[in-house]
Short mmCIF file of C-alpha atoms in Angstrom, two decimals:
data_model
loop_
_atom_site.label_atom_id
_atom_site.label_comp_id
_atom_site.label_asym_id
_atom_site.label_seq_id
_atom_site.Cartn_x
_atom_site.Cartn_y
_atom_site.Cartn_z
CA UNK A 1016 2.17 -42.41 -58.23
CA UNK A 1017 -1.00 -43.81 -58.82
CA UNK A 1018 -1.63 -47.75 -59.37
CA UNK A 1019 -3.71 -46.86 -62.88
CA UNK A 1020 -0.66 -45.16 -64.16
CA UNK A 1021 1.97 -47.61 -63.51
CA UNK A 1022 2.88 -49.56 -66.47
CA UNK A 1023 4.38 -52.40 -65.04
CA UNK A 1024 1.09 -52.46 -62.88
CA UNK A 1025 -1.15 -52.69 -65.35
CA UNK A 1026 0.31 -55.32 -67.36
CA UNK A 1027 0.92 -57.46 -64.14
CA UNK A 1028 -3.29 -56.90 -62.83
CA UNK A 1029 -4.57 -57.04 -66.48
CA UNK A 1030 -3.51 -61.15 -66.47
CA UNK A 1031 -5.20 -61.37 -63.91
CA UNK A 1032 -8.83 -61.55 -62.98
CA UNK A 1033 -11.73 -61.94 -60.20
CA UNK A 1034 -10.78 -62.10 -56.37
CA UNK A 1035 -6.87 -62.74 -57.18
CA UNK A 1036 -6.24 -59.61 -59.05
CA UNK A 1037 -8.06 -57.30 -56.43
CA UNK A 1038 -6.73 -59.26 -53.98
CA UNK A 1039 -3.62 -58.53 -55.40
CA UNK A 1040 -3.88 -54.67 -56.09
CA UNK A 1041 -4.77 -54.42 -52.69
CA UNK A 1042 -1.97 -56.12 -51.21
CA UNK A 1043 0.63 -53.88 -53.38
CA UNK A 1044 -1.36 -50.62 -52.49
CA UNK A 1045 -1.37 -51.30 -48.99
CA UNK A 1046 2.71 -52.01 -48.86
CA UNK A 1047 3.11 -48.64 -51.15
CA UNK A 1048 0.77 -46.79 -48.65
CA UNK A 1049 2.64 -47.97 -45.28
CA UNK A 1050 6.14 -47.07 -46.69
CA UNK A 1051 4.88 -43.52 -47.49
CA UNK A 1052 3.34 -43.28 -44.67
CA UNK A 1053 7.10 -44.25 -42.64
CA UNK A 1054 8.61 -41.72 -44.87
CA UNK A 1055 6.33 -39.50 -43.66
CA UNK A 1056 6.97 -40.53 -39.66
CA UNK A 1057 10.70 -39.90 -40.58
CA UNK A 1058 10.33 -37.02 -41.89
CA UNK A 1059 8.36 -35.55 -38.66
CA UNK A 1060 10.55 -36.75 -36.27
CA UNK A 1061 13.19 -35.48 -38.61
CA UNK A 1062 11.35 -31.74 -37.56
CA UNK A 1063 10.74 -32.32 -34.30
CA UNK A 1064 14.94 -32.98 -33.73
CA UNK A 1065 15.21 -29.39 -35.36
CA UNK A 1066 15.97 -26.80 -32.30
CA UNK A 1067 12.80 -24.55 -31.58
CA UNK A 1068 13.35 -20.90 -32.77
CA UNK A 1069 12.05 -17.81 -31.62
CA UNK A 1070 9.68 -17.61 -34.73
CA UNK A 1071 8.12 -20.59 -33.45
CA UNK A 1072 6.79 -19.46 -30.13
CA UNK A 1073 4.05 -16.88 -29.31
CA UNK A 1074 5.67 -13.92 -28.51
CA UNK A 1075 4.44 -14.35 -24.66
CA UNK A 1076 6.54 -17.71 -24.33
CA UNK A 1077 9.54 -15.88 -25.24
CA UNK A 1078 9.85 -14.43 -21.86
CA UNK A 1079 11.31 -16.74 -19.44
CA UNK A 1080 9.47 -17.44 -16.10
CA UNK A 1081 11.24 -17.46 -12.81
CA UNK A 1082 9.60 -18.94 -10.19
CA UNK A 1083 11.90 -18.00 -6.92
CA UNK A 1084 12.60 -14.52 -7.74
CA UNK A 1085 15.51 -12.28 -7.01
CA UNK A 1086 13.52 -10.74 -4.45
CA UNK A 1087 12.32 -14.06 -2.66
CA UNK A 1088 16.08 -15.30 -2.74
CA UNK A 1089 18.06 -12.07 -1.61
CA UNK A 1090 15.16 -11.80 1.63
CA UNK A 1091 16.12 -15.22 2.59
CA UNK A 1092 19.71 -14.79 2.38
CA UNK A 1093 19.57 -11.89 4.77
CA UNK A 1094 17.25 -14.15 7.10
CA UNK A 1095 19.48 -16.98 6.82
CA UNK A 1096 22.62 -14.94 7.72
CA UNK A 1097 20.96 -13.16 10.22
CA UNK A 1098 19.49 -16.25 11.90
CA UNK A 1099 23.27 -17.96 11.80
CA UNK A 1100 24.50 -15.20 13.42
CA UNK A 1101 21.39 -15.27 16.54
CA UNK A 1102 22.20 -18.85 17.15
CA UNK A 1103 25.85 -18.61 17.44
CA UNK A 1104 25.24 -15.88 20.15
CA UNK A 1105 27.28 -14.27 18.02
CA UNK A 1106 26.10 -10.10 18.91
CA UNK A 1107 29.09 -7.69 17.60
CA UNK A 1108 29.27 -9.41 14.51
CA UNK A 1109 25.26 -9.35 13.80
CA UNK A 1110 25.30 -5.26 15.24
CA UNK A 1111 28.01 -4.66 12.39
CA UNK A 1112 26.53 -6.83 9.51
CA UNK A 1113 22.92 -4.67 10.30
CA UNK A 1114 25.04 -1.59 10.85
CA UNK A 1115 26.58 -1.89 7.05
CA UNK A 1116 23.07 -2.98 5.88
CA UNK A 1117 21.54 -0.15 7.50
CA UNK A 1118 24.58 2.47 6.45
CA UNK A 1119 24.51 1.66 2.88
CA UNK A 1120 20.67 0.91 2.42
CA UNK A 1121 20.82 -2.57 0.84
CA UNK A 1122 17.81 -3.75 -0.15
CA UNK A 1123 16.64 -6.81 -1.61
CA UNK A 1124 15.35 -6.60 -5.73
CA UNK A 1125 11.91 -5.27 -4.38
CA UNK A 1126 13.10 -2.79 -2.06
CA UNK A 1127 12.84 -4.61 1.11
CA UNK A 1128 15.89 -2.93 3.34
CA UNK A 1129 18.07 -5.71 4.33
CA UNK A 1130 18.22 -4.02 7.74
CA UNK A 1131 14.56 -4.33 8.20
CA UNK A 1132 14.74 -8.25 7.79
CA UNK A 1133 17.35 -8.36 10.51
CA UNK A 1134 15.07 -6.65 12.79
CA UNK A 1135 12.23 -8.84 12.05
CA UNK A 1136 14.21 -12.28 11.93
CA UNK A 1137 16.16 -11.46 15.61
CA UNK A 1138 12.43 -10.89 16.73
CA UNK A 1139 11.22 -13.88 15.36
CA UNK A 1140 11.71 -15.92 18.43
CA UNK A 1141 9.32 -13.67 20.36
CA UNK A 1142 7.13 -13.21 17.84
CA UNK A 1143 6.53 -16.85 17.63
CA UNK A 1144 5.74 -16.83 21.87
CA UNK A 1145 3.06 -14.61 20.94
CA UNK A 1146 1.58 -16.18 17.75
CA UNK A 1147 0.95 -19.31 20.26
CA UNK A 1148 0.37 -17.65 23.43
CA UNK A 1149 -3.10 -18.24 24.68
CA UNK A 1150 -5.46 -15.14 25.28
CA UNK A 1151 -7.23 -15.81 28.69
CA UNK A 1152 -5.16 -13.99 31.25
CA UNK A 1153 -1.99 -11.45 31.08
CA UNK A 1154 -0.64 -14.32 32.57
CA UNK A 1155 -0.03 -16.17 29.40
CA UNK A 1156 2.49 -13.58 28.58
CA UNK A 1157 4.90 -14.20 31.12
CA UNK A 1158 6.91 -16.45 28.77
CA UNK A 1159 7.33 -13.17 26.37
CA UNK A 1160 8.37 -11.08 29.07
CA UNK A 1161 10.94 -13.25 30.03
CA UNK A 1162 12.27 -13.68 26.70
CA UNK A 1163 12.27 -9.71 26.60
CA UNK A 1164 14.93 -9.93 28.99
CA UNK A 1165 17.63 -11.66 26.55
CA UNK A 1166 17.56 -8.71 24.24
CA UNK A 1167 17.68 -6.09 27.00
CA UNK A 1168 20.37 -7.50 28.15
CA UNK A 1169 22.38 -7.49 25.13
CA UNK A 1170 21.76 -3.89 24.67
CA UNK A 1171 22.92 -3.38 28.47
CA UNK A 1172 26.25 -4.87 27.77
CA UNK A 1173 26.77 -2.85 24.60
CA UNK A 1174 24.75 0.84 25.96
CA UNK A 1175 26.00 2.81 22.71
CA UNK A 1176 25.26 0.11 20.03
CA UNK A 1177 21.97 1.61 18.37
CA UNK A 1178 21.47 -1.95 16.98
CA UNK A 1179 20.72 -3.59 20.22
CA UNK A 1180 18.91 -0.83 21.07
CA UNK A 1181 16.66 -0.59 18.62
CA UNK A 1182 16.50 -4.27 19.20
CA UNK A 1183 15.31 -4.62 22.62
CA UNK A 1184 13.09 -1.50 22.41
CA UNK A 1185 10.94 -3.19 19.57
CA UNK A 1186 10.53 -6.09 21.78
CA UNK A 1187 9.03 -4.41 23.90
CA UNK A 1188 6.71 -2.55 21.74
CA UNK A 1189 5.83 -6.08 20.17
CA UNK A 1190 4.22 -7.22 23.16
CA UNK A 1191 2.95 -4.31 23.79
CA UNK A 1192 1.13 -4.38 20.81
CA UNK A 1193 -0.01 -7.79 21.84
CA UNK A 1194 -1.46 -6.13 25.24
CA UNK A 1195 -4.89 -4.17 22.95
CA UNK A 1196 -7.80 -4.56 24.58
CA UNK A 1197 -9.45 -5.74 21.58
CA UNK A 1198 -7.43 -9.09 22.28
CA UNK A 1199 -8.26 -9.65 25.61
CA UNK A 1200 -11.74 -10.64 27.46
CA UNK A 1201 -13.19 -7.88 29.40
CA UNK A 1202 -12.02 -8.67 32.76
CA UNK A 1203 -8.05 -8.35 31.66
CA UNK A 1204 -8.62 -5.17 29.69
CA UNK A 1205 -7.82 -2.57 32.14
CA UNK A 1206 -4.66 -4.91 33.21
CA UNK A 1207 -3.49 -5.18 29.73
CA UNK A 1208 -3.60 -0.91 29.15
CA UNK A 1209 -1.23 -0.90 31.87
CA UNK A 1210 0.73 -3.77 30.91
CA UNK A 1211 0.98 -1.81 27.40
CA UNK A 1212 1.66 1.34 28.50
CA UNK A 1213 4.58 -0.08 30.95
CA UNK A 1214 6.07 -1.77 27.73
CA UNK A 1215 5.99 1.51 25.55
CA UNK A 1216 7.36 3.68 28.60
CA UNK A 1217 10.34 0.99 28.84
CA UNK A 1218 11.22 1.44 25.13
CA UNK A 1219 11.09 4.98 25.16
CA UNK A 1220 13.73 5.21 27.49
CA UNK A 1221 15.76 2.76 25.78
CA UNK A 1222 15.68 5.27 22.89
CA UNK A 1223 15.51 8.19 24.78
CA UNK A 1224 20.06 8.51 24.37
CA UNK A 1225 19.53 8.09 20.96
CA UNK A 1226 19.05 10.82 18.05
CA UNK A 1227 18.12 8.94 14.46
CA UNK A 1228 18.88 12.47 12.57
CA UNK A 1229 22.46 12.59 14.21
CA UNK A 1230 23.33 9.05 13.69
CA UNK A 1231 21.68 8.83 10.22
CA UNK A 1232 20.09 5.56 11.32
CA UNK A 1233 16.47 5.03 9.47
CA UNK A 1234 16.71 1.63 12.00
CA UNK A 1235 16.16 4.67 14.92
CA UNK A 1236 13.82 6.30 13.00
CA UNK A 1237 11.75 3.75 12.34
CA UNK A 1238 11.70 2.50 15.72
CA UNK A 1239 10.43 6.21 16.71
CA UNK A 1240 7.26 5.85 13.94
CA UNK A 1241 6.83 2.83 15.89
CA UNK A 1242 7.15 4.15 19.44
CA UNK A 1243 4.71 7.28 17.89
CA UNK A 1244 1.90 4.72 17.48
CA UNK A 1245 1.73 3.60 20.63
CA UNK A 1246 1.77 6.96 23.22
CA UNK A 1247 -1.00 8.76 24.08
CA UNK A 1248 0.42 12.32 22.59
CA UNK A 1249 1.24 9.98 19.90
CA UNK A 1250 -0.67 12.32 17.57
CA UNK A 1251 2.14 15.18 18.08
CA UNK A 1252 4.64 12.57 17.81
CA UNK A 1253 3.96 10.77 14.21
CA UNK A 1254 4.50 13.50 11.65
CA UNK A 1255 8.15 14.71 12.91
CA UNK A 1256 8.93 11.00 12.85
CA UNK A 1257 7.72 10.25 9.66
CA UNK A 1258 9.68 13.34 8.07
CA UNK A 1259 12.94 11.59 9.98
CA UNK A 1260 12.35 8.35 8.72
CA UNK A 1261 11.23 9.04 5.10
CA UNK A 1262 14.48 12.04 4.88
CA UNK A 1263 17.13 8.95 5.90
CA UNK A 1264 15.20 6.95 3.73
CA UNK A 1265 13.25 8.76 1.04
CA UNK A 1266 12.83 5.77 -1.34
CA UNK A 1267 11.96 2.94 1.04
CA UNK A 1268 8.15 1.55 -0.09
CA UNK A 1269 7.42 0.88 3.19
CA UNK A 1270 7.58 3.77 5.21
CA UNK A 1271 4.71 5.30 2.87
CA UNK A 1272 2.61 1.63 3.20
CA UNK A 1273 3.13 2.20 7.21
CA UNK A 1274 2.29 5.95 7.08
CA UNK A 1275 -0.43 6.79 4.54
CA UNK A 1276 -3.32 4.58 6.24
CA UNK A 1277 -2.54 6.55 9.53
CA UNK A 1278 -2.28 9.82 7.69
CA UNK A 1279 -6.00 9.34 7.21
CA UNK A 1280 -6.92 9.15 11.31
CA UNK A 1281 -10.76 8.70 11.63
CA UNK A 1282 -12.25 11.67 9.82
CA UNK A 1283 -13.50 12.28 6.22
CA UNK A 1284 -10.45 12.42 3.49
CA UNK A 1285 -8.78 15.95 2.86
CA UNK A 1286 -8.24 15.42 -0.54
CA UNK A 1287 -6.09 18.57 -0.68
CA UNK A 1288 -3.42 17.19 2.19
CA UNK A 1289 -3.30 13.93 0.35
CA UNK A 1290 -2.19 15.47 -2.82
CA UNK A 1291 0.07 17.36 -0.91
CA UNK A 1292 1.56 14.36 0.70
CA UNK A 1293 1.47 12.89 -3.18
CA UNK A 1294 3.27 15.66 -4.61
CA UNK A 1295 5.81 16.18 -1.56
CA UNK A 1296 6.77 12.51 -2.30
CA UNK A 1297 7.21 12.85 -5.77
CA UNK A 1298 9.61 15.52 -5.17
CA UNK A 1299 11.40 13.68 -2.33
CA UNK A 1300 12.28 10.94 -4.97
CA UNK A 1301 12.32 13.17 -8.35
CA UNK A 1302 16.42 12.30 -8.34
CA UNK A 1303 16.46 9.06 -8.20
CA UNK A 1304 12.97 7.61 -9.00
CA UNK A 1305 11.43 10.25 -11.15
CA UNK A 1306 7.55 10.37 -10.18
CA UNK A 1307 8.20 6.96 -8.42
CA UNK A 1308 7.40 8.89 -5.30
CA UNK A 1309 4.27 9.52 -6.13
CA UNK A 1310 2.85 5.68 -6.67
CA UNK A 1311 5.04 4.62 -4.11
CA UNK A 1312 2.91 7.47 -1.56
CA UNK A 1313 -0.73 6.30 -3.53
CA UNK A 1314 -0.60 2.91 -3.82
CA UNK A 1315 -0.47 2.10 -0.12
CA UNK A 1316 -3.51 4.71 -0.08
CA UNK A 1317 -5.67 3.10 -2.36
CA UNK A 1318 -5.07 -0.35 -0.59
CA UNK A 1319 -6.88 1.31 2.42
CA UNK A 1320 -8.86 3.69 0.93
CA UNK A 1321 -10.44 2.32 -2.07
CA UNK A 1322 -12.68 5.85 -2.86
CA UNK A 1323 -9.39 7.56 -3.32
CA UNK A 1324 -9.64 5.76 -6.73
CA UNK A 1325 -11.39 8.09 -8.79
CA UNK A 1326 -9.70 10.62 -7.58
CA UNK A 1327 -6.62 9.83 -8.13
CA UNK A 1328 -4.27 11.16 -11.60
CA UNK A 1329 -4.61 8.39 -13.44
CA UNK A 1330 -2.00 9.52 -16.15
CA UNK A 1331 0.37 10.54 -13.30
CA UNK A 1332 -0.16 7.27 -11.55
CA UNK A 1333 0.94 5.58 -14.82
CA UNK A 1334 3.66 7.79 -15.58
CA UNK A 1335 5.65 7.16 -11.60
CA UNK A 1336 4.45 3.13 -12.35
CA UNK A 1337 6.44 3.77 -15.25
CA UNK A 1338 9.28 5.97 -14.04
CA UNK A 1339 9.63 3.02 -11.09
CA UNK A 1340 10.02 0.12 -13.83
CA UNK A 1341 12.14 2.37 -15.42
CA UNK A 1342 14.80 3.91 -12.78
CA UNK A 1343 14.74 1.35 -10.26
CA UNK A 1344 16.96 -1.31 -12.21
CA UNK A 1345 15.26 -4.40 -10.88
CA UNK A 1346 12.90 -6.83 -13.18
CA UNK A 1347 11.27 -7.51 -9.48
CA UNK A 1348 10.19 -3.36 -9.78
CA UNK A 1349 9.19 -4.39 -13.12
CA UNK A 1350 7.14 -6.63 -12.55
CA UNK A 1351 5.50 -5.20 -9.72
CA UNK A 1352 4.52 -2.46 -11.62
CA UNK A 1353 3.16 -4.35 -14.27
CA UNK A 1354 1.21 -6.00 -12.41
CA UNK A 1355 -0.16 -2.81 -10.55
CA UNK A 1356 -1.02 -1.60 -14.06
CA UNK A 1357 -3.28 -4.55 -14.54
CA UNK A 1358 -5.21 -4.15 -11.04
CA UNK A 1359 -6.00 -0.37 -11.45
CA UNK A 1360 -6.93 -0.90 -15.31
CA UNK A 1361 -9.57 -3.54 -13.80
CA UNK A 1362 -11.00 -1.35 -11.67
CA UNK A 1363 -11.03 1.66 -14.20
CA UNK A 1364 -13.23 2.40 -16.76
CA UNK A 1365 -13.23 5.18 -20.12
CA UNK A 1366 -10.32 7.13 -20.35
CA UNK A 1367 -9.10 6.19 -16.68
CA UNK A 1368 -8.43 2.39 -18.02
CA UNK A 1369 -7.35 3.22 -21.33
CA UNK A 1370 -4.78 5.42 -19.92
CA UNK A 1371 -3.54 2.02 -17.56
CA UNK A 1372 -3.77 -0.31 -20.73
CA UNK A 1373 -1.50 2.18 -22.95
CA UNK A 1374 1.01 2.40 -20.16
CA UNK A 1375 1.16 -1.52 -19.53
CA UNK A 1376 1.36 -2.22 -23.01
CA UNK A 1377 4.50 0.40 -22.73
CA UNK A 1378 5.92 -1.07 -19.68
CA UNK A 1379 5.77 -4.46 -21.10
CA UNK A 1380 7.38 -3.82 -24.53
CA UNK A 1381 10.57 -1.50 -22.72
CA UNK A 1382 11.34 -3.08 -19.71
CA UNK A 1383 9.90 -6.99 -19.08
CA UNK A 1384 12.69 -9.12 -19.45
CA UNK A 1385 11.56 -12.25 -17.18
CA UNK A 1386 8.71 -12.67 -15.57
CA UNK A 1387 8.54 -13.27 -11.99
CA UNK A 1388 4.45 -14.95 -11.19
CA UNK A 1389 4.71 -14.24 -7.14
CA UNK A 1390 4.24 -10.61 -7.86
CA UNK A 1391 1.68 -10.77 -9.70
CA UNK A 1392 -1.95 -10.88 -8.36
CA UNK A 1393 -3.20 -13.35 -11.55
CA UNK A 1394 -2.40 -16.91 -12.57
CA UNK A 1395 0.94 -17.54 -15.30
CA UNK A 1396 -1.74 -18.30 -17.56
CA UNK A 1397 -3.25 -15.11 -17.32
CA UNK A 1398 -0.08 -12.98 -16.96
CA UNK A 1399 0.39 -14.60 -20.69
CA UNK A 1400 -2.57 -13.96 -21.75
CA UNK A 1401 -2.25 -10.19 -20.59
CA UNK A 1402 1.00 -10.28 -22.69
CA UNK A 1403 -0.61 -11.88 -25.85
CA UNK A 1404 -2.97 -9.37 -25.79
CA UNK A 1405 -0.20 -6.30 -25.46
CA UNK A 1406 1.71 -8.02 -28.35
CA UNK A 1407 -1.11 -7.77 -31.04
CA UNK A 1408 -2.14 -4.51 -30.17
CA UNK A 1409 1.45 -3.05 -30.31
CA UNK A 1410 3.54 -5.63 -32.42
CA UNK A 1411 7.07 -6.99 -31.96
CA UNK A 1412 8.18 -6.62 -28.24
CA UNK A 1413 11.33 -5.64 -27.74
CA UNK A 1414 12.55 -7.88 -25.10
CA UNK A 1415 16.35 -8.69 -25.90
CA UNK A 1416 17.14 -5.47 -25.73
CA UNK A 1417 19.06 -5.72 -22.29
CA UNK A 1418 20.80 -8.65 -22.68
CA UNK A 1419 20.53 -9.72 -19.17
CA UNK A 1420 17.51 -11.05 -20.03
CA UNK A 1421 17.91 -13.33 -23.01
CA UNK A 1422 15.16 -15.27 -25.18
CA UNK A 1423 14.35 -18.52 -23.70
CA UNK A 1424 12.07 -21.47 -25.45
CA UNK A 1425 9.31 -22.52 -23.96
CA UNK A 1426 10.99 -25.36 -22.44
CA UNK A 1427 12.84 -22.67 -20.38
CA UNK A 1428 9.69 -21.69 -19.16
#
């Protein structure tokens, strides 16, 4: 209330005059003023106490952020499992663990097959001899070849185990690989062809016993793709190998990011075999992935053929980014799609990035229930951003629909 209207106020000031009754009025308004002003600190700390609600938050807050995704976690488990196993020296029980991986197709939340992991982290040892091998003289692999011997072995003492096998004939096609010329200086390249070829030979007739069709083992198959790449009538070899590999395995991402840039070879794109690679993948999948097939046979494409681009279905590509976010199960599928979404609308323009904008914002509001920022090629900030902007074009997202995914505050963020 205001001093002027105070009664008791303006009896007190009126017997008074000069520097003691302003000095006074002051003094009283000052003391009023500071206790409202306490209320008023009360009262906002009073607020701040009050839990945060949804209504509170931008709507792109309200999805929660995940920083070591599903994906990330599950790939480490298998290498940590796998690793135990290789140090304990422990080789029946790491052939059956791979064996069960490989049978069933586990994969992590991304579609990384657990059995490909186990491959990679039992190679790891020799892969790290190369990595730090010098690159004077063949001579500097001697340490690999040695260590080559350790895996052959184990597939000596166990002839039938396909594992072990496949095993010992990738390490020899790793150093092999490490044997092109373009690594070596000129006076070792004719030495390191042989040295290759010798490698590739040796892991062919490791294979040689073994069928990948007959023992439904995509491990075999893809060890053939591999062996394919390296022979001279390779050429003959690498389309009946693909077909093996991709019919044990029709939804695994990375056969398709292996074989599409050699589909390609050195000459001027067919545009009609592509699409009929595109389509033939597409139907490969159609039961389980819808068009999934179709990005999962493009998008490795575009990655090494960037003039595909225009020529590419945009509104198909959308609809198998769509189909993936929606069939596969995972938020990691989710979010990979989203963010593929965002890459080809950036390099789109007209109807082409319109059509990528409408199917993000679609994506988005169906199927993001967390957000996972290592699979996406953009900073959190702009991942949010992206998502503000979806939210005021279409309105109210409909993220607690699957109730995995609950609403988080910010602070869960």
């Amino acid at each position: 209330m205001p001093l002027e209207t105070t009664p008791y106020l303006a009896g007190l000031t009126s017997t008074l005059s000069g520097p003691v009754g302003i000095a006074f009025s002051l003094t009283l308004l000052g003391a009023l003023t500071m206790g409202s002003l306490r209320r008023f600190s009360r009262a906002a700390i009073a607020d701040r106490s009050k839990p945060m609600t949804a209504s509170d938050l931008p709507r792109e807050l309200l999805i929660p952020v995940v920083r070591n995704d599903p994906d990330f976690v599950a790939h480490s488990a298998v290498a940590n499992r796998v690793s135990d196993l290789f140090e304990r020296c422990d080789w029946t029980q790491l052939s059956r663990e791979i064996s069960v991986w490989e049978r069933r197709l586990d994969a992590t939340p991304g579609g990384t097959r657990h059995h490909d992991i186990a491959v990679e982290t039992c190679l790891l040892p020799l892969q790290t001899c190369l990595d730090e091998a010098a690159r004077g003289s063949l001579d500097d692999l001697e340490e690999a070849d040695e260590m080559i011997a350790g895996y052959v072995a184990r597939h000596t003492d166990a002839p039938g185990d396909p594992v072990h096998a496949v095993l010992a004939a990738c390490a020899h096609m790793l150093v092999a690989d490490n044997c092109r010329a373009e690594f070596w200086p000129d006076s070792e390249r004719k030495r390191a062809w042989r040295h290759m070829a010798q490698h590739y030979l040796k892991a062919e007739a490791i294979l040689a016993p073994f069928d990948p069709v007959a023992q439904m083992s995509p491990l075999l198959a893809s060890a053939y793709y591999e062996l394919a790449l390296g022979m001279p009538d390779g050429g003959a070899r690498l389309k009946p190998a693909f077909e093996d590999w991709i019919d044990l395995d029709p939804s695994n991402p990375a056969i398709y990011a292996v074989h599409m840039p050699q589909s390609f070879g050195d000459g001027p794109i067919n545009l009609k075999s592509f699409n009929e690679e595109a389509r033939r993948a597409e139907a490969r999948t159609s039961e389980t992935l819808g068009l999934g097939g179709f990005a999962l046979c493009v998008l490795p494409s575009l990655a090494y053929c960037p003039e595909l681009r225009e020529h590419i279905d945009a509104d198909r590509l959308s609809a198998a980014l769509l189909d993936l976010a929606r069939l596969s199960g995972t938020q990691a599928d989710v979010n990979w799609a989203a963010a593929t979404l965002i890459k080809e609308r950036e390099l789109a323009s007209g109807a082409r990035r319109d059509t990528y904008r409408d199917a993000f914002d679609s994506l988005v509001r169906r199927h993001l229930g967390v957000i996972y920022p290592r699979l996406w090629h953009i900073s959190l900030d702009n991942i949010r951003a992206q998502l503000a902007d979806t939210f005021e074009r279409t309105g109210d997202p409909k993220i607690t629909e699957n109730p995995d995914f609950p609403v988080y505050s910010a602070s869960a963020a």
